[in-house]
Amino acid sequence: MGWKDIRKGWQLYLLFLLPLLYIIIFKYVPMYGAQIAFKDFNVTKGIGGSEWAGLKHFERFFHSHEFWRLLGNTLSISFYTLIASFPFPILLALGLNYAGNERFKKTVQMVTYAPYFISLVVLVGLLLQFLDPRTGLINTVLGWFGIGPFHFMAEASWFQSIYVWSHVWQNVGFSCIIFLATLSGIDPALHEAAVIDGANKVQRMRHIDLPGIMPIAVILLILNTGQMLETGFEKILLMQNSLNLRSSEVIDTYVYKVGLVSQAMNFSYATAIGLFKAVIGFILLLVVNQTAKKLKQESLW
């Protein structure tokens, strides 16, 4: 490919240039600052002038009494979210794909897509109102049956379930769009042949639709696994309080508190923790991708 080819399709290359510049400026350039994880960063000396500290900050984190609690909370919330949220978009897409009533189908799509566009601040505000022990809708309904009231947000054991299932409710409709698009691309002749052979809808889902969407599902699973430790910092921080901190404190919120909120802000220590999280996520991505290749499934590379 030479300059002649580039000049021919310059519009496409221009479109490609914009996201490329975004990735370089906002993803690769900031990597220069990651070196402060290995330094005793001093604001007055800058990144280049600060003294090297080796693995001191990593060792400090690994030996801290917070390490296992933070890692355990982060992994449990991440696995819980992945297991709970992964199948529902597929099931919703399969159901909508076979819905015969167009009005019903559009209504379900609108109802399930709408929560995705609610901001996290508003969503957490709604959760706090619904789960309020005195005036919340949930406790009011439970009170009709002589149950409760419960202070859900004050119970550490409830936090992860509230976080995960509210995440499922907010994202299930939007996440199923890609599966609906994949289902629409399946050859209709396969379904016609299956109907002629006497296959019912469940059999068609099992033998045509699920194999058809499996490559996309595996790719999304690999990508989601790579973001396993990205637990949704903003939402967790908004839902946190001193009573549920035992199960709600994760690596992201801890980094924020150590690096920005603490009176003795320690940028190097916070960066080391963030870098550790990124490396673990990258390793998980490689492992799951390699596993998918060995199982003869789709993979990223």
Short mmCIF file of C-alpha atoms in Angstrom, two decimals:
data_model
loop_
_atom_site.label_atom_id
_atom_site.label_comp_id
_atom_site.label_asym_id
_atom_site.label_seq_id
_atom_site.Cartn_x
_atom_site.Cartn_y
_atom_site.Cartn_z
CA MET A 1 0.00 0.00 0.00
CA GLY A 2 1.49 3.31 -1.12
CA TRP A 3 0.66 7.01 -0.99
CA LYS A 4 -1.49 6.60 -4.10
CA ASP A 5 -3.81 4.21 -2.26
CA ILE A 6 -3.93 6.53 0.75
CA ARG A 7 -4.82 9.52 -1.45
CA LYS A 8 -7.59 7.50 -3.07
CA GLY A 9 -9.29 6.75 0.23
CA TRP A 10 -8.15 9.77 2.23
CA GLN A 11 -11.62 10.24 3.73
CA LEU A 12 -11.48 6.80 5.37
CA TYR A 13 -7.96 7.40 6.67
CA LEU A 14 -9.07 10.75 8.08
CA LEU A 15 -11.89 9.01 9.96
CA PHE A 16 -9.39 6.44 11.21
CA LEU A 17 -6.97 9.18 12.31
CA LEU A 18 -9.36 10.71 14.87
CA PRO A 19 -9.81 7.61 17.09
CA LEU A 20 -6.11 6.79 16.62
CA LEU A 21 -5.11 10.21 17.96
CA TYR A 22 -7.56 9.80 20.85
CA ILE A 23 -5.99 6.46 21.82
CA ILE A 24 -2.44 7.83 21.54
CA ILE A 25 -3.12 11.03 23.50
CA PHE A 26 -5.38 9.68 26.24
CA LYS A 27 -4.18 6.06 26.53
CA TYR A 28 -0.51 5.83 25.54
CA VAL A 29 0.87 9.26 26.52
CA PRO A 30 -0.32 8.91 30.16
CA MET A 31 1.72 5.69 30.41
CA TYR A 32 4.77 7.91 30.82
CA GLY A 33 3.46 8.84 34.26
CA ALA A 34 3.17 5.18 35.32
CA GLN A 35 6.89 5.22 36.16
CA ILE A 36 6.14 7.08 39.39
CA ALA A 37 4.98 3.71 40.76
CA PHE A 38 8.71 2.89 40.92
CA LYS A 39 9.74 6.29 42.31
CA ASP A 40 9.30 8.40 45.42
CA PHE A 41 7.40 11.04 43.50
CA ASN A 42 8.00 14.63 44.51
CA VAL A 43 5.80 17.30 42.92
CA THR A 44 8.55 19.93 42.96
CA LYS A 45 11.08 17.60 41.28
CA GLY A 46 8.62 16.24 38.74
CA ILE A 47 8.42 12.75 37.28
CA GLY A 48 11.91 12.77 35.78
CA GLY A 49 13.65 14.28 38.81
CA SER A 50 12.09 12.08 41.49
CA GLU A 51 14.29 9.36 43.00
CA TRP A 52 13.85 5.72 42.07
CA ALA A 53 12.33 3.52 44.78
CA GLY A 54 12.23 0.16 43.00
CA LEU A 55 9.38 -2.12 44.10
CA LYS A 56 8.99 -0.46 47.51
CA HIS A 57 5.43 0.72 46.93
CA PHE A 58 4.31 -2.65 45.54
CA GLU A 59 5.79 -4.45 48.54
CA ARG A 60 4.08 -2.00 50.87
CA PHE A 61 0.72 -2.80 49.28
CA PHE A 62 1.29 -6.57 49.25
CA HIS A 63 2.22 -6.56 52.94
CA SER A 64 -0.51 -4.17 54.06
CA HIS A 65 -3.44 -5.51 56.10
CA GLU A 66 -5.79 -4.09 53.43
CA PHE A 67 -4.40 -6.16 50.54
CA TRP A 68 -6.41 -9.37 50.84
CA ARG A 69 -9.62 -7.57 51.75
CA LEU A 70 -9.34 -5.23 48.77
CA LEU A 71 -8.40 -8.02 46.36
CA GLY A 72 -11.16 -10.28 47.71
CA ASN A 73 -13.84 -7.59 47.43
CA THR A 74 -12.72 -6.59 43.93
CA LEU A 75 -12.64 -10.16 42.62
CA SER A 76 -15.91 -11.20 44.26
CA ILE A 77 -17.79 -8.18 42.90
CA SER A 78 -16.22 -8.69 39.46
CA PHE A 79 -16.98 -12.41 39.23
CA TYR A 80 -20.47 -11.89 40.63
CA THR A 81 -21.13 -9.17 38.05
CA LEU A 82 -19.75 -11.25 35.18
CA ILE A 83 -21.70 -14.40 36.08
CA ALA A 84 -24.95 -12.54 36.77
CA SER A 85 -24.88 -10.12 33.84
CA PHE A 86 -23.48 -12.28 31.03
CA PRO A 87 -26.43 -14.65 30.29
CA PHE A 88 -29.32 -12.17 30.62
CA PRO A 89 -28.62 -10.11 27.45
CA ILE A 90 -28.47 -13.39 25.48
CA LEU A 91 -31.75 -14.62 26.95
CA LEU A 92 -33.42 -11.25 26.33
CA ALA A 93 -32.17 -11.16 22.74
CA LEU A 94 -33.45 -14.70 22.08
CA GLY A 95 -36.84 -13.82 23.56
CA LEU A 96 -37.17 -10.60 21.57
CA ASN A 97 -36.06 -12.37 18.41
CA TYR A 98 -39.03 -14.76 18.64
CA ALA A 99 -41.60 -12.21 19.86
CA GLY A 100 -44.40 -12.09 17.29
CA ASN A 101 -46.24 -9.02 18.57
CA GLU A 102 -44.33 -5.96 17.32
CA ARG A 103 -45.94 -3.59 19.84
CA PHE A 104 -44.99 -5.88 22.72
CA LYS A 105 -41.47 -6.24 21.33
CA LYS A 106 -40.95 -2.47 21.03
CA THR A 107 -42.38 -1.90 24.51
CA VAL A 108 -40.00 -4.45 26.06
CA GLN A 109 -37.08 -2.91 24.18
CA MET A 110 -37.94 0.58 25.40
CA VAL A 111 -38.42 -0.56 29.01
CA THR A 112 -35.17 -2.53 29.08
CA TYR A 113 -33.05 0.02 27.16
CA ALA A 114 -34.18 3.09 29.14
CA PRO A 115 -32.28 2.39 32.42
CA TYR A 116 -28.96 2.45 30.54
CA PHE A 117 -29.37 6.19 29.95
CA ILE A 118 -29.92 7.00 33.63
CA SER A 119 -26.82 8.62 35.12
CA LEU A 120 -25.08 6.77 37.94
CA VAL A 121 -25.77 9.60 40.39
CA VAL A 122 -29.50 9.43 39.66
CA LEU A 123 -29.45 5.62 39.77
CA VAL A 124 -27.78 5.49 43.18
CA GLY A 125 -30.19 8.17 44.40
CA LEU A 126 -33.11 5.97 43.30
CA LEU A 127 -31.58 2.96 45.04
CA LEU A 128 -31.18 4.89 48.27
CA GLN A 129 -34.82 6.04 48.08
CA PHE A 130 -36.21 2.59 47.26
CA LEU A 131 -34.15 0.91 50.00
CA ASP A 132 -34.71 3.51 52.70
CA PRO A 133 -35.67 1.68 55.94
CA ARG A 134 -38.50 4.11 56.79
CA THR A 135 -39.98 5.43 53.56
CA GLY A 136 -38.50 3.16 50.88
CA LEU A 137 -40.78 1.26 48.52
CA ILE A 138 -39.10 -2.11 49.19
CA ASN A 139 -39.49 -1.89 52.96
CA THR A 140 -43.05 -0.58 52.58
CA VAL A 141 -44.03 -3.63 50.52
CA LEU A 142 -42.24 -5.99 52.93
CA GLY A 143 -44.07 -4.27 55.81
CA TRP A 144 -47.40 -5.31 54.31
CA PHE A 145 -46.37 -8.91 54.98
CA GLY A 146 -45.02 -8.16 58.44
CA ILE A 147 -41.38 -8.36 57.35
CA GLY A 148 -38.65 -5.85 58.15
CA PRO A 149 -37.82 -3.07 57.99
CA PHE A 150 -34.28 -3.67 56.79
CA HIS A 151 -31.50 -1.11 56.46
CA PHE A 152 -30.12 -2.62 53.24
CA MET A 153 -27.38 -0.06 52.65
CA ALA A 154 -26.08 -0.45 56.20
CA GLU A 155 -25.60 -4.20 55.85
CA ALA A 156 -22.23 -5.15 54.38
CA SER A 157 -23.61 -8.56 53.34
CA TRP A 158 -26.23 -6.91 51.08
CA PHE A 159 -23.93 -4.50 49.30
CA GLN A 160 -22.59 -6.72 46.53
CA SER A 161 -26.01 -8.11 45.59
CA ILE A 162 -27.52 -4.62 45.45
CA TYR A 163 -24.61 -3.42 43.30
CA VAL A 164 -24.67 -6.38 40.90
CA TRP A 165 -28.42 -6.69 40.32
CA SER A 166 -28.87 -2.96 39.87
CA HIS A 167 -26.05 -3.20 37.29
CA VAL A 168 -27.90 -6.03 35.52
CA TRP A 169 -31.14 -4.02 35.49
CA GLN A 170 -29.40 -0.96 34.08
CA ASN A 171 -27.35 -2.68 31.36
CA VAL A 172 -29.22 -5.80 30.24
CA GLY A 173 -31.30 -4.05 27.56
CA PHE A 174 -28.46 -2.14 25.99
CA SER A 175 -26.11 -5.14 26.12
CA CYS A 176 -28.55 -7.33 24.19
CA ILE A 177 -28.40 -5.05 21.11
CA ILE A 178 -25.27 -6.72 19.75
CA PHE A 179 -26.85 -10.17 20.16
CA LEU A 180 -30.00 -9.02 18.37
CA ALA A 181 -27.83 -7.76 15.51
CA THR A 182 -26.03 -11.12 15.38
CA LEU A 183 -29.32 -13.04 15.38
CA SER A 184 -30.61 -10.93 12.50
CA GLY A 185 -27.57 -11.99 10.48
CA ILE A 186 -28.29 -15.73 10.77
CA ASP A 187 -29.40 -17.24 7.46
CA PRO A 188 -33.25 -17.51 7.49
CA ALA A 189 -32.94 -20.68 5.36
CA LEU A 190 -31.64 -22.49 8.44
CA HIS A 191 -34.81 -21.68 10.35
CA GLU A 192 -37.01 -22.56 7.39
CA ALA A 193 -35.34 -25.95 7.08
CA ALA A 194 -35.67 -26.54 10.83
CA VAL A 195 -39.39 -25.68 10.77
CA ILE A 196 -39.94 -28.08 7.87
CA ASP A 197 -38.18 -30.79 9.89
CA GLY A 198 -40.56 -30.12 12.81
CA ALA A 199 -38.22 -28.24 15.15
CA ASN A 200 -39.91 -26.07 17.78
CA LYS A 201 -38.66 -22.67 18.94
CA VAL A 202 -36.56 -24.05 21.79
CA GLN A 203 -34.84 -26.51 19.45
CA ARG A 204 -34.18 -23.75 16.92
CA MET A 205 -32.66 -21.59 19.68
CA ARG A 206 -30.46 -24.45 20.81
CA HIS A 207 -29.24 -25.69 17.43
CA ILE A 208 -29.28 -22.51 15.29
CA ASP A 209 -29.34 -19.33 17.33
CA LEU A 210 -26.96 -20.22 20.17
CA PRO A 211 -24.22 -21.58 17.83
CA GLY A 212 -24.74 -18.47 15.67
CA ILE A 213 -24.14 -16.01 18.51
CA MET A 214 -21.50 -18.08 20.33
CA PRO A 215 -18.47 -16.46 18.56
CA ILE A 216 -19.67 -12.97 19.57
CA ALA A 217 -20.49 -14.19 23.08
CA VAL A 218 -16.98 -15.61 23.51
CA ILE A 219 -15.34 -12.40 22.27
CA LEU A 220 -17.44 -10.33 24.70
CA LEU A 221 -16.61 -12.74 27.52
CA ILE A 222 -12.88 -12.34 26.81
CA LEU A 223 -13.17 -8.54 26.76
CA ASN A 224 -15.23 -8.53 29.96
CA THR A 225 -12.67 -10.77 31.65
CA GLY A 226 -9.91 -8.34 30.69
CA GLN A 227 -11.85 -5.66 32.56
CA MET A 228 -12.48 -7.98 35.50
CA LEU A 229 -10.93 -5.64 38.06
CA GLU A 230 -12.73 -2.57 36.66
CA THR A 231 -15.55 -2.67 39.18
CA GLY A 232 -17.27 0.62 38.40
CA PHE A 233 -15.51 3.05 40.70
CA GLU A 234 -18.11 5.85 40.55
CA LYS A 235 -21.10 3.70 41.46
CA ILE A 236 -19.33 1.90 44.30
CA LEU A 237 -18.08 5.19 45.73
CA LEU A 238 -21.58 6.66 45.64
CA MET A 239 -23.06 3.58 47.34
CA GLN A 240 -20.35 3.37 50.00
CA ASN A 241 -20.82 4.33 53.62
CA SER A 242 -18.98 3.57 56.83
CA LEU A 243 -21.33 0.67 57.65
CA ASN A 244 -20.88 -1.33 54.44
CA LEU A 245 -17.20 -0.48 53.91
CA ARG A 246 -16.13 -4.00 54.87
CA SER A 247 -17.52 -5.42 51.61
CA SER A 248 -17.62 -2.30 49.43
CA GLU A 249 -14.01 -1.12 49.56
CA VAL A 250 -12.33 -2.18 46.30
CA ILE A 251 -8.98 -1.39 44.69
CA ASP A 252 -10.34 1.56 42.68
CA THR A 253 -11.92 3.34 45.65
CA TYR A 254 -8.85 2.67 47.78
CA VAL A 255 -6.57 4.17 45.12
CA TYR A 256 -8.80 7.26 44.95
CA LYS A 257 -8.72 7.71 48.71
CA VAL A 258 -4.98 7.13 49.07
CA GLY A 259 -3.99 9.22 46.06
CA LEU A 260 -6.42 12.15 46.21
CA VAL A 261 -8.57 12.26 49.34
CA SER A 262 -6.00 11.47 52.01
CA GLN A 263 -4.34 14.42 53.73
CA ALA A 264 -0.96 12.82 53.06
CA MET A 265 -1.50 12.17 49.35
CA ASN A 266 0.82 9.44 48.12
CA PHE A 267 0.79 9.47 44.32
CA SER A 268 3.49 6.81 43.97
CA TYR A 269 1.71 4.33 46.24
CA ALA A 270 -1.64 4.90 44.51
CA THR A 271 -0.04 4.51 41.07
CA ALA A 272 1.64 1.27 42.11
CA ILE A 273 -1.71 -0.18 43.20
CA GLY A 274 -3.37 0.94 39.97
CA LEU A 275 -0.53 -0.54 37.90
CA PHE A 276 -0.81 -3.83 39.78
CA LYS A 277 -4.53 -3.95 38.95
CA ALA A 278 -3.86 -3.23 35.27
CA VAL A 279 -1.24 -6.00 35.03
CA ILE A 280 -3.59 -8.55 36.62
CA GLY A 281 -6.33 -7.56 34.17
CA PHE A 282 -3.94 -7.98 31.24
CA ILE A 283 -2.87 -11.44 32.47
CA LEU A 284 -6.51 -12.50 32.81
CA LEU A 285 -7.16 -11.32 29.26
CA LEU A 286 -4.25 -13.39 27.93
CA VAL A 287 -5.27 -16.49 29.88
CA VAL A 288 -8.92 -16.41 28.80
CA ASN A 289 -7.99 -15.65 25.19
CA GLN A 290 -5.56 -18.58 25.11
CA THR A 291 -8.16 -20.85 26.72
CA ALA A 292 -10.70 -19.89 24.06
CA LYS A 293 -8.17 -20.74 21.33
CA LYS A 294 -7.47 -24.15 22.87
CA LEU A 295 -11.22 -24.86 23.02
CA LYS A 296 -11.46 -24.01 19.30
CA GLN A 297 -13.57 -20.91 20.00
CA GLU A 298 -13.24 -17.38 18.67
CA SER A 299 -10.40 -15.33 20.15
CA LEU A 300 -9.08 -11.78 19.93
CA TRP A 301 -5.85 -12.88 18.24
#
